[in-house]
Short mmCIF file of C-alpha atoms in Angstrom, two decimals:
data_model
loop_
_atom_site.label_atom_id
_atom_site.label_comp_id
_atom_site.label_asym_id
_atom_site.label_seq_id
_atom_site.Cartn_x
_atom_site.Cartn_y
_atom_site.Cartn_z
CA MET A 1 -16.01 -27.90 -18.95
CA LYS A 2 -16.86 -29.50 -15.50
CA ARG A 3 -18.84 -32.28 -15.09
CA LYS A 4 -20.92 -30.71 -12.03
CA LEU A 5 -23.66 -30.31 -14.47
CA PHE A 6 -23.74 -33.62 -15.24
CA PHE A 7 -24.17 -34.38 -11.68
CA ILE A 8 -26.88 -31.87 -10.77
CA LEU A 9 -28.68 -33.62 -13.76
CA SER A 10 -28.04 -36.83 -12.76
CA LEU A 11 -29.18 -36.54 -9.08
CA PHE A 12 -32.66 -36.28 -10.56
CA LEU A 13 -32.40 -38.62 -13.29
CA ILE A 14 -34.16 -41.68 -11.34
CA PHE A 15 -34.16 -44.50 -12.97
CA SER A 16 -37.46 -46.39 -13.45
CA LEU A 17 -39.29 -49.10 -15.85
CA TYR A 18 -42.67 -48.33 -15.72
CA THR A 19 -45.19 -49.68 -18.74
CA PHE A 20 -48.96 -49.36 -18.22
CA ALA A 21 -51.19 -52.01 -19.43
CA GLU A 22 -53.73 -49.91 -20.75
CA ASN A 23 -55.79 -50.29 -23.86
CA PHE A 24 -56.37 -46.77 -25.85
CA PRO A 25 -58.78 -46.61 -29.14
CA GLN A 26 -56.94 -45.29 -32.32
CA LYS A 27 -59.85 -43.26 -32.59
CA ALA A 28 -62.66 -42.03 -30.72
CA LYS A 29 -65.42 -39.22 -30.85
CA SER A 30 -63.94 -37.20 -28.14
CA ILE A 31 -61.02 -36.56 -25.66
CA ASN A 32 -62.21 -38.53 -22.48
CA ASP A 33 -63.06 -41.68 -24.28
CA PHE A 34 -58.87 -42.20 -24.33
CA VAL A 35 -59.35 -42.47 -20.69
CA PRO A 36 -59.91 -45.58 -19.83
CA LYS A 37 -61.73 -46.33 -16.68
CA GLY A 38 -59.82 -45.66 -12.84
CA TRP A 39 -57.89 -43.13 -14.71
CA LYS A 40 -58.00 -39.24 -14.93
CA ILE A 41 -56.99 -36.26 -16.49
CA LEU A 42 -54.59 -34.77 -14.24
CA LYS A 43 -54.59 -30.98 -12.84
CA ASP A 44 -52.24 -28.59 -12.76
CA GLU A 45 -51.76 -26.90 -9.06
CA ASN A 46 -54.82 -23.91 -10.48
CA GLY A 47 -57.20 -26.59 -10.68
CA SER A 48 -56.74 -26.93 -14.57
CA ASN A 49 -56.21 -29.67 -16.53
CA PHE A 50 -52.84 -30.83 -18.72
CA ILE A 51 -54.49 -30.22 -21.84
CA THR A 52 -53.30 -28.16 -24.88
CA LYS A 53 -53.76 -27.98 -28.23
CA GLY A 54 -52.71 -26.87 -31.70
CA ASP A 55 -51.36 -27.93 -34.75
CA LEU A 56 -49.00 -30.70 -34.41
CA ASN A 57 -48.82 -32.18 -38.12
CA LYS A 58 -50.16 -29.21 -40.15
CA ASP A 59 -53.09 -29.84 -41.50
CA LYS A 60 -54.69 -26.60 -39.78
CA LEU A 61 -56.79 -29.04 -37.31
CA GLU A 62 -56.42 -28.44 -33.52
CA ASP A 63 -54.70 -31.41 -31.71
CA VAL A 64 -54.02 -32.46 -28.43
CA ALA A 65 -51.85 -33.66 -25.84
CA ILE A 66 -52.88 -34.19 -22.38
CA ILE A 67 -51.32 -36.12 -19.04
CA ILE A 68 -53.53 -38.71 -17.91
CA GLU A 69 -53.24 -39.98 -14.25
CA LYS A 70 -54.22 -43.55 -12.34
CA ASN A 71 -56.49 -42.38 -9.64
CA ASP A 72 -56.31 -45.46 -7.57
CA LYS A 73 -55.87 -45.07 -3.49
CA LYS A 74 -53.58 -47.95 -3.01
CA ASN A 75 -50.92 -45.31 -4.89
CA ILE A 76 -50.85 -43.09 -1.87
CA LYS A 77 -47.91 -44.27 0.59
CA LYS A 78 -47.15 -42.79 4.06
CA ASN A 79 -43.78 -41.02 4.57
CA GLU A 80 -42.05 -42.11 6.99
CA SER A 81 -39.07 -40.00 5.50
CA LEU A 82 -38.42 -36.00 5.00
CA GLY A 83 -40.62 -34.35 3.00
CA PRO A 84 -44.92 -34.68 2.57
CA ASP A 85 -47.04 -37.01 4.73
CA GLU A 86 -47.72 -38.88 1.89
CA LEU A 87 -46.56 -39.71 -1.03
CA ASN A 88 -48.99 -40.09 -4.61
CA LEU A 89 -47.27 -42.69 -6.62
CA ASN A 90 -49.96 -42.94 -8.92
CA PRO A 91 -48.59 -43.69 -12.62
CA ARG A 92 -49.39 -40.94 -15.48
CA ILE A 93 -49.63 -40.79 -18.88
CA LEU A 94 -49.13 -38.50 -22.25
CA LEU A 95 -51.48 -38.86 -25.07
CA VAL A 96 -51.40 -36.75 -27.85
CA LEU A 97 -54.78 -37.28 -30.39
CA PHE A 98 -54.55 -35.46 -34.01
CA LYS A 99 -58.12 -34.05 -34.49
CA GLU A 100 -59.52 -35.09 -37.95
CA LYS A 101 -62.12 -33.40 -40.51
CA ASP A 102 -64.99 -35.12 -39.25
CA GLY A 103 -63.95 -33.74 -35.75
CA THR A 104 -63.07 -37.25 -33.75
CA TYR A 105 -59.81 -37.73 -32.81
CA THR A 106 -57.00 -40.33 -33.46
CA LEU A 107 -54.37 -41.02 -31.18
CA ALA A 108 -50.38 -40.18 -32.91
CA ALA A 109 -48.47 -41.06 -29.71
CA LYS A 110 -48.66 -42.50 -26.15
CA ASN A 111 -46.01 -42.57 -23.57
CA ASP A 112 -46.54 -44.53 -20.49
CA LYS A 113 -43.08 -46.01 -19.70
CA GLY A 114 -42.58 -42.98 -16.38
CA PHE A 115 -41.45 -40.48 -18.69
CA ILE A 116 -43.94 -38.06 -16.96
CA GLN A 117 -42.74 -38.97 -14.19
CA SER A 118 -45.49 -39.57 -10.98
CA GLU A 119 -45.80 -36.88 -8.14
CA GLY A 120 -44.46 -38.57 -5.26
CA ASN A 121 -40.76 -40.54 -5.29
CA GLU A 122 -40.41 -43.04 -2.71
CA GLU A 123 -36.49 -42.63 -3.61
CA THR A 124 -36.14 -39.15 -3.28
CA PRO A 125 -39.44 -38.22 -1.13
CA THR A 126 -38.55 -34.50 -0.97
CA LEU A 127 -37.98 -34.25 -4.68
CA MET A 128 -40.69 -31.92 -5.84
CA ASP A 129 -43.80 -32.85 -8.59
CA THR A 130 -41.05 -32.54 -11.40
CA LEU A 131 -44.42 -31.89 -14.03
CA SER A 132 -44.15 -28.08 -14.65
CA ASN A 133 -46.47 -27.62 -18.03
CA ILE A 134 -46.76 -28.56 -21.46
CA SER A 135 -47.19 -26.29 -24.68
CA ILE A 136 -48.43 -26.99 -28.31
CA LYS A 137 -46.84 -23.60 -30.95
CA LYS A 138 -45.59 -23.44 -33.98
CA ASN A 139 -46.26 -27.04 -34.72
CA VAL A 140 -43.95 -28.51 -32.11
CA LEU A 141 -44.63 -30.26 -28.28
CA LYS A 142 -42.76 -29.36 -25.56
CA ILE A 143 -42.83 -30.67 -22.06
CA THR A 144 -41.07 -28.73 -19.20
CA PHE A 145 -39.92 -30.32 -15.89
CA ASN A 146 -38.76 -28.65 -12.77
CA TYR A 147 -36.05 -30.34 -10.12
CA PHE A 148 -36.63 -29.18 -6.66
CA MET A 149 -35.64 -30.41 -3.91
CA SER A 150 -37.16 -29.02 -0.09
CA ALA A 151 -34.29 -30.74 1.63
CA GLY A 152 -31.49 -33.07 1.11
CA SER A 153 -29.87 -30.87 -1.80
CA TRP A 154 -29.24 -27.36 -3.73
CA ALA A 155 -29.19 -28.12 -7.05
CA THR A 156 -32.44 -27.38 -8.93
CA SER A 157 -32.81 -27.04 -12.78
CA THR A 158 -35.48 -26.64 -15.30
CA GLU A 159 -35.57 -29.20 -18.72
CA VAL A 160 -37.68 -28.73 -21.44
CA TYR A 161 -37.60 -31.43 -24.01
CA ILE A 162 -39.17 -30.21 -27.67
CA PHE A 163 -40.93 -32.69 -30.14
CA ARG A 164 -41.90 -32.67 -33.66
CA PHE A 165 -43.79 -34.95 -35.71
CA GLN A 166 -41.66 -36.16 -38.50
CA ASN A 167 -41.11 -39.59 -39.91
CA ASN A 168 -45.02 -40.50 -38.85
CA VAL A 169 -43.28 -40.17 -35.22
CA PHE A 170 -42.72 -37.50 -32.62
CA GLU A 171 -39.03 -37.15 -32.82
CA LEU A 172 -36.82 -35.44 -29.88
CA ILE A 173 -35.69 -32.21 -32.01
CA GLY A 174 -34.15 -30.30 -28.87
CA TYR A 175 -33.63 -29.89 -25.07
CA GLU A 176 -32.53 -27.05 -22.92
CA SER A 177 -31.76 -27.28 -19.47
CA ASN A 178 -31.06 -24.39 -16.94
CA SER A 179 -29.68 -26.08 -13.01
CA TYR A 180 -27.41 -24.04 -10.82
CA MET A 181 -27.03 -24.15 -6.91
CA ARG A 182 -29.38 -22.05 -4.98
CA ASN A 183 -26.95 -21.24 -2.31
CA THR A 184 -24.18 -20.23 -4.04
CA GLY A 185 -26.04 -19.25 -7.64
CA GLU A 186 -23.69 -20.86 -10.05
CA GLU A 187 -25.40 -21.78 -12.97
CA GLU A 188 -24.98 -23.89 -15.95
CA LYS A 189 -27.12 -24.79 -19.49
CA VAL A 190 -26.92 -27.48 -21.63
CA SER A 191 -28.84 -26.55 -25.66
CA ILE A 192 -28.70 -29.64 -27.60
CA ASN A 193 -30.26 -29.76 -31.41
CA PHE A 194 -31.18 -32.16 -32.42
CA SER A 195 -31.30 -31.73 -35.82
CA THR A 196 -28.01 -30.21 -36.60
CA ASN A 197 -26.01 -32.39 -34.02
CA LYS A 198 -25.23 -28.87 -32.28
CA VAL A 199 -24.55 -29.36 -28.17
CA LYS A 200 -24.08 -25.53 -26.40
CA MET A 201 -22.91 -25.63 -22.51
CA THR A 202 -22.05 -22.93 -20.80
CA SER A 203 -20.19 -22.83 -17.46
CA GLY A 204 -19.13 -20.27 -15.09
CA GLY A 205 -22.58 -18.35 -14.38
CA ASN A 206 -23.52 -17.36 -10.80
CA MET A 207 -27.13 -15.78 -10.45
CA PHE A 208 -26.07 -13.99 -7.32
CA GLU A 209 -22.61 -12.43 -7.39
CA GLU A 210 -22.15 -10.07 -10.40
CA LYS A 211 -17.93 -10.14 -10.23
CA GLU A 212 -17.94 -14.35 -10.16
CA ASN A 213 -20.77 -14.22 -13.32
CA LYS A 214 -17.90 -14.84 -16.09
CA PRO A 215 -20.53 -17.60 -18.08
CA LYS A 216 -18.27 -19.32 -20.88
CA ASP A 217 -19.90 -21.16 -23.81
CA GLU A 218 -18.63 -24.12 -25.33
CA TRP A 219 -19.57 -25.50 -29.02
CA ARG A 220 -19.84 -29.21 -29.49
CA ASN A 221 -20.64 -31.65 -32.53
CA VAL A 222 -21.56 -35.03 -31.29
CA LYS A 223 -23.68 -37.96 -33.50
CA PHE A 224 -25.86 -39.42 -31.30
CA LYS A 225 -26.84 -43.30 -31.21
CA LYS A 226 -30.26 -42.68 -32.07
CA LYS A 227 -33.22 -40.91 -32.90
CA TYR A 228 -35.20 -40.21 -29.66
CA ILE A 229 -39.05 -40.71 -29.89
CA LEU A 230 -41.71 -39.94 -27.22
CA ASP A 231 -43.26 -42.97 -26.67
CA GLU A 232 -40.15 -43.94 -26.26
CA MET A 233 -38.75 -41.71 -23.77
CA THR A 234 -38.68 -42.85 -20.12
CA GLU A 235 -36.29 -41.38 -17.13
CA SER A 236 -33.60 -42.83 -18.16
CA THR A 237 -32.96 -40.89 -21.64
CA MET A 238 -31.29 -38.13 -20.61
CA ASN A 239 -28.65 -39.79 -18.86
CA GLU A 240 -28.23 -41.74 -21.83
CA ILE A 241 -27.99 -38.53 -23.99
CA LEU A 242 -25.21 -37.12 -21.45
CA ASP A 243 -22.93 -39.83 -21.50
CA THR A 244 -22.88 -39.17 -25.63
CA ILE A 245 -22.15 -35.70 -24.78
CA TYR A 246 -20.25 -35.68 -21.77
CA TYR A 247 -17.80 -38.81 -22.56
CA ILE A 248 -17.27 -38.02 -26.30
CA GLU A 249 -13.18 -37.11 -27.15
#
């Protein structure tokens, strides 16, 4: 398969080593009790909180996943390049809370390693906010990212990460990517099932030209180096996964 998709995805996977020294309670009465001072629950473009609810550990109680963002004006930087006038570099943290029978919440998972990227990006200021959606359905947590640059690249992609609570952690069990070139319509897809170690790669598609739309599927069995855990995910984790897929013999 052509390596174009690897290049497209790598274009957006910018390395970072975020860690945030915030203390979170292991158990609390309300969701807001898990939001540290100087942080806020992130809102989407429609003004709704980035909160999703649903049963994640199969106890028939409504668990919660939320994304919080640091609220510090010092992290709003002036942009001297293409893109918006200002860049919001405030870090974000994903929290997963299990609801208990007494109505309290227990901290079940936390990602503070930059997997949920800041709204702005100093290295690529034309990259729009990548966070699209979080949802809980059928006992799994899905996190969706959209990669779109207002200038500097025609490439765009949508990526979905799927996590399930098993072995007392949230393991990455699935990944879906659909990328295409906005100028030519060339389209490629990747679907990974980490439970079966099977990868489906689709190349040769075209969103604009019916005559050139000749998608071809390629299946691979891949032995991944390790289990990927929600708490440990970073911006560079997918580079590691793609290396395993694209460079096997």
